[in-house]
mmCIF file of C-alpha atoms in Angstrom:
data_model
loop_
_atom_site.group_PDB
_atom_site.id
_atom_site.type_symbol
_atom_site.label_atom_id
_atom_site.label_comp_id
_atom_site.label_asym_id
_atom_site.label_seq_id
_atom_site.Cartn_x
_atom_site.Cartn_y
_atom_site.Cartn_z
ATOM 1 C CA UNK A 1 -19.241 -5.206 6.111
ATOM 2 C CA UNK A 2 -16.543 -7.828 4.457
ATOM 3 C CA UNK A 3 -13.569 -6.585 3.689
ATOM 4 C CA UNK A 4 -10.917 -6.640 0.733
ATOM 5 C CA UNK A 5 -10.690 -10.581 0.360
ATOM 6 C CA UNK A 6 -7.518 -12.242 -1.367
ATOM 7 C CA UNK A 7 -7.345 -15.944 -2.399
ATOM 8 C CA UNK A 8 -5.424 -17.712 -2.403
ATOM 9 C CA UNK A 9 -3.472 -16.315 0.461
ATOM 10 C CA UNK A 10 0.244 -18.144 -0.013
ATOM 11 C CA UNK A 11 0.735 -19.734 -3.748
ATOM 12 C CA UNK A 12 4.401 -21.978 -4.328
ATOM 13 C CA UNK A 13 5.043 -22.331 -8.018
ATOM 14 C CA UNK A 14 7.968 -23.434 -10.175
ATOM 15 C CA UNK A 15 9.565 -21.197 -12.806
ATOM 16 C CA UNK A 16 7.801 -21.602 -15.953
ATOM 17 C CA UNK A 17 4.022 -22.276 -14.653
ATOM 18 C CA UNK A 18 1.222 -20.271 -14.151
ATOM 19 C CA UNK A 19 -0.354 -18.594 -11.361
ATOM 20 C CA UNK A 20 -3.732 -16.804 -11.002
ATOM 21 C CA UNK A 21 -4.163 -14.717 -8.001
ATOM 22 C CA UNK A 22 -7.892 -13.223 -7.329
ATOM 23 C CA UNK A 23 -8.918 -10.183 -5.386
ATOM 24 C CA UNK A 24 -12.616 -10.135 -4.449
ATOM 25 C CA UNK A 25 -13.427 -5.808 -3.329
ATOM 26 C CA UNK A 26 -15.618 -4.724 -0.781
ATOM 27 C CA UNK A 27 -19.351 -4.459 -2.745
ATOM 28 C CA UNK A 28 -19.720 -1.370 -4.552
ATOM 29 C CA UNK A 29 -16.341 -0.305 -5.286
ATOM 30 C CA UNK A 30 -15.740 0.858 -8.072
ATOM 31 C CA UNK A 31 -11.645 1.163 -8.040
ATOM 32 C CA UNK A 32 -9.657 -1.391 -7.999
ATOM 33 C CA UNK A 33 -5.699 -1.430 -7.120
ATOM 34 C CA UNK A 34 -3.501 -4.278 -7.523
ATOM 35 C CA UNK A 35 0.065 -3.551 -5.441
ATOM 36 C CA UNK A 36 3.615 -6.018 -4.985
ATOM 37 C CA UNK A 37 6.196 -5.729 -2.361
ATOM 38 C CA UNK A 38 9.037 -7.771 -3.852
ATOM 39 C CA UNK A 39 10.749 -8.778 -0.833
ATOM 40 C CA UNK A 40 12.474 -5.919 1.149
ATOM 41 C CA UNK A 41 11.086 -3.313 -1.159
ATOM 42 C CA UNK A 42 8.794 -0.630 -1.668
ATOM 43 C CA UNK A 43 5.030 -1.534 -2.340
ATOM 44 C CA UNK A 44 5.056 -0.779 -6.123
ATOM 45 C CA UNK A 45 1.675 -0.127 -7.789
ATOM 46 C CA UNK A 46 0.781 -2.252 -10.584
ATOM 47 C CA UNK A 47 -2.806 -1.170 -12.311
ATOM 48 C CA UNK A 48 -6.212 0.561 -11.942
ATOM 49 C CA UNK A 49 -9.540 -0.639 -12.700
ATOM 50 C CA UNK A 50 -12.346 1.393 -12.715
ATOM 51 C CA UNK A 51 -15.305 -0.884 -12.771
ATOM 52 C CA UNK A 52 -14.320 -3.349 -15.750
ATOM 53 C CA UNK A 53 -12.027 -0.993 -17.214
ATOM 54 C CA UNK A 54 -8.307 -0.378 -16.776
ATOM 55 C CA UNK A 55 -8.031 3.381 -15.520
ATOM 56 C CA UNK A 56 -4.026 2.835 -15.587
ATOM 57 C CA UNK A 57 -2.115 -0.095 -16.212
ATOM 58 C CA UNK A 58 1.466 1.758 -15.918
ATOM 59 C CA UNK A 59 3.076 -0.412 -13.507
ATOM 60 C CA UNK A 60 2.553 -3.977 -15.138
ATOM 61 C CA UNK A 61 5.821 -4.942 -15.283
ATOM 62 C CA UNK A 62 5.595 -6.375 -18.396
ATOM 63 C CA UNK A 63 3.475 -8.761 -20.845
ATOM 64 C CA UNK A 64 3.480 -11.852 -18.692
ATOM 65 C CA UNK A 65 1.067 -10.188 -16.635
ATOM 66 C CA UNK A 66 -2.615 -10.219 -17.215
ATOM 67 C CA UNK A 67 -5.099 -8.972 -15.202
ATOM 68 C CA UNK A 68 -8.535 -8.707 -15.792
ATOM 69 C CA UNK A 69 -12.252 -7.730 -13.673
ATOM 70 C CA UNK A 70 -15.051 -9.153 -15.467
ATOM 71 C CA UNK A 71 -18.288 -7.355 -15.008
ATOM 72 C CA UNK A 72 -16.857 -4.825 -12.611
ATOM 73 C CA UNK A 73 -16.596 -7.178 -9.573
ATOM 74 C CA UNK A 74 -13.930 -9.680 -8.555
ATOM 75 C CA UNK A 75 -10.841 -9.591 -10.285
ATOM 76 C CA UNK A 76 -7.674 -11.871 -11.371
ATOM 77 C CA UNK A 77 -4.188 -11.335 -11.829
ATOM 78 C CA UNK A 78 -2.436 -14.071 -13.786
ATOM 79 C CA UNK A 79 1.503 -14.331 -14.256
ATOM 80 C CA UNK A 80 1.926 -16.696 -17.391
ATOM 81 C CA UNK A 81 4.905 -17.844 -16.909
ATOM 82 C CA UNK A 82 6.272 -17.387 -14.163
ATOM 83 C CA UNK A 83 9.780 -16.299 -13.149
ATOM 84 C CA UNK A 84 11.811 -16.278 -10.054
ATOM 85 C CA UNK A 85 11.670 -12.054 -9.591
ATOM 86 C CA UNK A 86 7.879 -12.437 -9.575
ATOM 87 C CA UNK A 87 7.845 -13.336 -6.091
ATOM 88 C CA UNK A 88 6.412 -11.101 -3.304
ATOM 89 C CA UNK A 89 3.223 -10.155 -1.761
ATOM 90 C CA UNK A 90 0.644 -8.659 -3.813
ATOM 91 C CA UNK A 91 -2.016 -6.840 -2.599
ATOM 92 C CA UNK A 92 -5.281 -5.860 -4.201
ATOM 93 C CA UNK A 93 -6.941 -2.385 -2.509
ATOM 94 C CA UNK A 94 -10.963 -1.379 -3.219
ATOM 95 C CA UNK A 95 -12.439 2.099 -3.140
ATOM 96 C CA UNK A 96 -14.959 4.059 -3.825
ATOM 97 C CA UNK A 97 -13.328 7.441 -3.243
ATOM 98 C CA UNK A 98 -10.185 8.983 -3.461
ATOM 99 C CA UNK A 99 -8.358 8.125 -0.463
ATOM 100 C CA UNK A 100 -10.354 5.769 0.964
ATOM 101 C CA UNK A 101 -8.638 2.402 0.024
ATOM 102 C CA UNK A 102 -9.087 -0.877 1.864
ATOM 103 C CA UNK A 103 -6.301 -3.235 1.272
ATOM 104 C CA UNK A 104 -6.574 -7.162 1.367
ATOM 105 C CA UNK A 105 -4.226 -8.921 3.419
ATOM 106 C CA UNK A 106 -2.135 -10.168 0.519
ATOM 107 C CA UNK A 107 -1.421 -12.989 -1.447
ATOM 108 C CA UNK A 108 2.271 -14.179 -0.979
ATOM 109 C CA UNK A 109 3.821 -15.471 -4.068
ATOM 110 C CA UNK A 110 7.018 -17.774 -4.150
ATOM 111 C CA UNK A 111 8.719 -18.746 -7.464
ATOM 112 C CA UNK A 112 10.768 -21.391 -7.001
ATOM 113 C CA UNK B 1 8.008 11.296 -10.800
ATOM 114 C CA UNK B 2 7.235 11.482 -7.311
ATOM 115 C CA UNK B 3 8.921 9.107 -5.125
ATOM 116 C CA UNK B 4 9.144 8.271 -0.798
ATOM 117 C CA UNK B 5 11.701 7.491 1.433
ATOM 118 C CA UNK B 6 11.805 6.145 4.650
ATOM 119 C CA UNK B 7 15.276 5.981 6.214
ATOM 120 C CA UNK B 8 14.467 4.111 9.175
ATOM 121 C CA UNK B 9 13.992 0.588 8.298
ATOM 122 C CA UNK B 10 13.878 -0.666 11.750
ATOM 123 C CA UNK B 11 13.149 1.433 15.160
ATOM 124 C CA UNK B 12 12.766 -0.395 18.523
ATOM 125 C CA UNK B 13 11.072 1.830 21.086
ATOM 126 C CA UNK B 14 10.233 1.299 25.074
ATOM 127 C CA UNK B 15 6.316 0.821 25.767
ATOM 128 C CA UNK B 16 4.897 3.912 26.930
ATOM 129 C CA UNK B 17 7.948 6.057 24.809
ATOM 130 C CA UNK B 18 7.163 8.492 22.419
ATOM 131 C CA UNK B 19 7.233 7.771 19.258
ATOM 132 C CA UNK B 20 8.750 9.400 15.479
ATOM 133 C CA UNK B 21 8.642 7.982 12.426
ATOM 134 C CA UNK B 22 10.311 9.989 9.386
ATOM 135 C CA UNK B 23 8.992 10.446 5.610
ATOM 136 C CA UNK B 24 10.622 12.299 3.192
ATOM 137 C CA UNK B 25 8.828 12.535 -0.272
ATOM 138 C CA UNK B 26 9.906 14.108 -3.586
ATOM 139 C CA UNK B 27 7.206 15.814 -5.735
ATOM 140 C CA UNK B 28 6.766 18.923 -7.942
ATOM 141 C CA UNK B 29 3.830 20.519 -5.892
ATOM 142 C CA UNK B 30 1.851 19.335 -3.101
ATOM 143 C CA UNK B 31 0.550 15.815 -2.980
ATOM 144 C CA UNK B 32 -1.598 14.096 -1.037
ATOM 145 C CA UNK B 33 0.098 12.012 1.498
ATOM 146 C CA UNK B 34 -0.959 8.942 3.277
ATOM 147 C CA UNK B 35 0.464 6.625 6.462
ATOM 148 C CA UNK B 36 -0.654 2.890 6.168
ATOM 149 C CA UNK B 37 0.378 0.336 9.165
ATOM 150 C CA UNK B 38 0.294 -3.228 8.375
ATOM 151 C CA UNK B 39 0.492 -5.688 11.232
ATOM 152 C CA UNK B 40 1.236 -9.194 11.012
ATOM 153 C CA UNK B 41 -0.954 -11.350 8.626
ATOM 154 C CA UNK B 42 -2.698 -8.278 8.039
ATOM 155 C CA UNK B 43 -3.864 -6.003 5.132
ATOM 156 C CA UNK B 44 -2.219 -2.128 5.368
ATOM 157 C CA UNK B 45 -4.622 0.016 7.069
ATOM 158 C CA UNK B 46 -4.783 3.825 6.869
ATOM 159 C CA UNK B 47 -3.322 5.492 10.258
ATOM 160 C CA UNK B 48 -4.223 9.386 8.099
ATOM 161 C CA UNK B 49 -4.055 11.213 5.336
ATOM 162 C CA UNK B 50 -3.189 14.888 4.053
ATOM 163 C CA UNK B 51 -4.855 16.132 1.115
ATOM 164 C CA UNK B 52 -5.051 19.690 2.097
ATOM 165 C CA UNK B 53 -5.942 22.655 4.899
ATOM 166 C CA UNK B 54 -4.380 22.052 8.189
ATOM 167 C CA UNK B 55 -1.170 20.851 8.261
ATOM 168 C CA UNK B 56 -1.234 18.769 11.301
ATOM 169 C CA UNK B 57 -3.429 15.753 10.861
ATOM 170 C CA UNK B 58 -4.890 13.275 13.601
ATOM 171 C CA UNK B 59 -5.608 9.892 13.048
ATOM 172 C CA UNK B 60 -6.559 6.622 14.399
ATOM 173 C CA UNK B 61 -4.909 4.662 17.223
ATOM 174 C CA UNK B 62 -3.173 8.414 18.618
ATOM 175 C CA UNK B 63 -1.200 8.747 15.775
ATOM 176 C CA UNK B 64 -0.977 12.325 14.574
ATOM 177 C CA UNK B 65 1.352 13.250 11.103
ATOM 178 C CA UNK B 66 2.706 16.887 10.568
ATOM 179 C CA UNK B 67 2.985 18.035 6.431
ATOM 180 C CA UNK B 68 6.405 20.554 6.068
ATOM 181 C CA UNK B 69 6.157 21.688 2.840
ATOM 182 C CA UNK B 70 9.805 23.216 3.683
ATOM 183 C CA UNK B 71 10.967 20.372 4.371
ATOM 184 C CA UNK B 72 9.085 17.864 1.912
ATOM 185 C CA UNK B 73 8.109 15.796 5.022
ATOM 186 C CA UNK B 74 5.244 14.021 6.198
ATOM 187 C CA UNK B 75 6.330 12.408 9.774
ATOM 188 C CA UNK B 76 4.110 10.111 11.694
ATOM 189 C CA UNK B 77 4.255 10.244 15.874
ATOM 190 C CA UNK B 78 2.646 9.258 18.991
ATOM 191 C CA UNK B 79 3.292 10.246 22.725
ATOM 192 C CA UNK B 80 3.156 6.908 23.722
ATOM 193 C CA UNK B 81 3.303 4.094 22.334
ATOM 194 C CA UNK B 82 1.621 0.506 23.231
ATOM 195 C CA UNK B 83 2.769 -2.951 22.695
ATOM 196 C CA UNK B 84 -0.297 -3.687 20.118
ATOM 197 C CA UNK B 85 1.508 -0.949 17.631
ATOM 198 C CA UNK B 86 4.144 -3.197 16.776
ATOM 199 C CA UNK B 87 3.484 -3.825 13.207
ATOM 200 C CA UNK B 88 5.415 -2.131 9.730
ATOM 201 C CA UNK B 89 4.495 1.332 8.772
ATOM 202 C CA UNK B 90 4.170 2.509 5.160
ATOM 203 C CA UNK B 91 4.354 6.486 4.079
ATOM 204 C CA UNK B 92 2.670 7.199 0.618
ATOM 205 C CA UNK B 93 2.275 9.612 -2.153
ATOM 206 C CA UNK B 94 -0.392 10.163 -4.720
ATOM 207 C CA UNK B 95 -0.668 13.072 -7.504
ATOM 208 C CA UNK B 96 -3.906 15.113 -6.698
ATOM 209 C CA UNK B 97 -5.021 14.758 -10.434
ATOM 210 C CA UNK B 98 -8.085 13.015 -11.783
ATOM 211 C CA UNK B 99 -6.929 9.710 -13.121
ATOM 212 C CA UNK B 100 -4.134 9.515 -11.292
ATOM 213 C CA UNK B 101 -4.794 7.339 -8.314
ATOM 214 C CA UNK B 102 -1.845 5.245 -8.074
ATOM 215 C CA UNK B 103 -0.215 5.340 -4.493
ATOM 216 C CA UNK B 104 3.701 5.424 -4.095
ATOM 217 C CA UNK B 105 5.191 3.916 -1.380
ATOM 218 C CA UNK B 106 8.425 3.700 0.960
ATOM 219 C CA UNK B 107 10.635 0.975 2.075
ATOM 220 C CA UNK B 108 8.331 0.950 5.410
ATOM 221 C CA UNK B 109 9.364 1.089 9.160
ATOM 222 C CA UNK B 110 9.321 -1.888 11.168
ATOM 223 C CA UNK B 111 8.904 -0.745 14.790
ATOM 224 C CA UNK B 112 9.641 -3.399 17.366
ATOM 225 C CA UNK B 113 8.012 -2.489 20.954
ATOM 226 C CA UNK B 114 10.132 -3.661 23.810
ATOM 227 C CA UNK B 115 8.732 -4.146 27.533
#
């Protein structure tokens, strides 16, 4: 079984552009997480899809952020535009029951 | 709001030592608690979990995590450790309510295995 696949895996911007990171879950899960661990920090939660639907979007830090999971499958997160505290690793988790979350490995963001 | 700390950012432990990693959480009743370890290049992966019933919970690897209510603490441990655990461990919360998936996390451990 494949698991939790993130792509691109490292992404170097500048400040001002625009970055879409994409989080492919393991087939037939039906929750979505997307996570970021600015450097040094905590792992902060960002938003919850439930199939195509956001169950909880609570932790998008704010408007520049756009995420989005078309048909209930794959999903993007796009940061439009991009500043320097937006770098970190952000991970995208896949479930299909309450506390049984794969993660992805990551994508690592750097905002220059 | 619920929130997790981890005080030890860094712990370097003999192979073959035994093994404590501390989690302190803050939360109005009981939550359901996780430990993730992430090792290099790798996605976090779920050492156990609490939800309810027994408070001392095995996982995978040997690692074992007691729940104090008492003491709002959820530490990991293992008797003995091997070099392959290196890696950085995560404690998390979640609310046990419908809807309310979101995980909080700690700072993480890094534990650093030494011959």
């Amino acid at each position: 079984e494949a698991g939790v696949t993130q792509f691109p895996s490292h992404s170097v911007i500048e400040k001002g552009q625009t970055v879409t990171l994409r989080c492919d879950p393991i087939s037939g899960h039906d929750n979505l997480y997307w996570y970021r661990r600015v450097m040094g920090k905590e792992i902060k939660f960002l938003l919850h899809f439930v199939k195509e639907s956001k169950q909880d979007e609570s932790g998008m830090p704010n408007n520049r952020f756009l995420a989005e999971r078309t048909g209930g499958t794959y999903s993007t997160l796009k940061v439009q535009p991009a500043e320097l505290e937006d770098s970190g690793v952000y991970f995208c988790a896949s479930s299909q029951m309450r506390g049984r979350e794969f993660f992805g490995p990551g994508t690592r963001l750097t905002v220059l | 709001a619920q929130s997790v700390t981890q005080p030890d950012i860094h712990i370097t432990v003999s192979e073959g030592a035994s093994l404590e990693l501390r989690c302190n959480y803050s939360y109005g009743a009981t939550p359901y608690l996780f430990w993730y370890v992430q090792s290099p290049g790798q996605g976090l992966q779920l050492l156990l979990k609490y939800f309810s019933g027994d408070t001392l919970v095995q996982g995978i690897k040997g690692f074992e995590a007691e729940f104090k209510r008492s003491q709002s603490s959820f530490n990991l441990r293992k008797p003995s450790v091997h070099w392959s655990d290196a890696a950085e461990y995560f404690c998390a919360v979640g609310a046990p309510d419908f809807g309310n998936e979101k995980l909080t996390f700690g700072t993480g451990t890094r534990l650093t295995i030494i011959p």
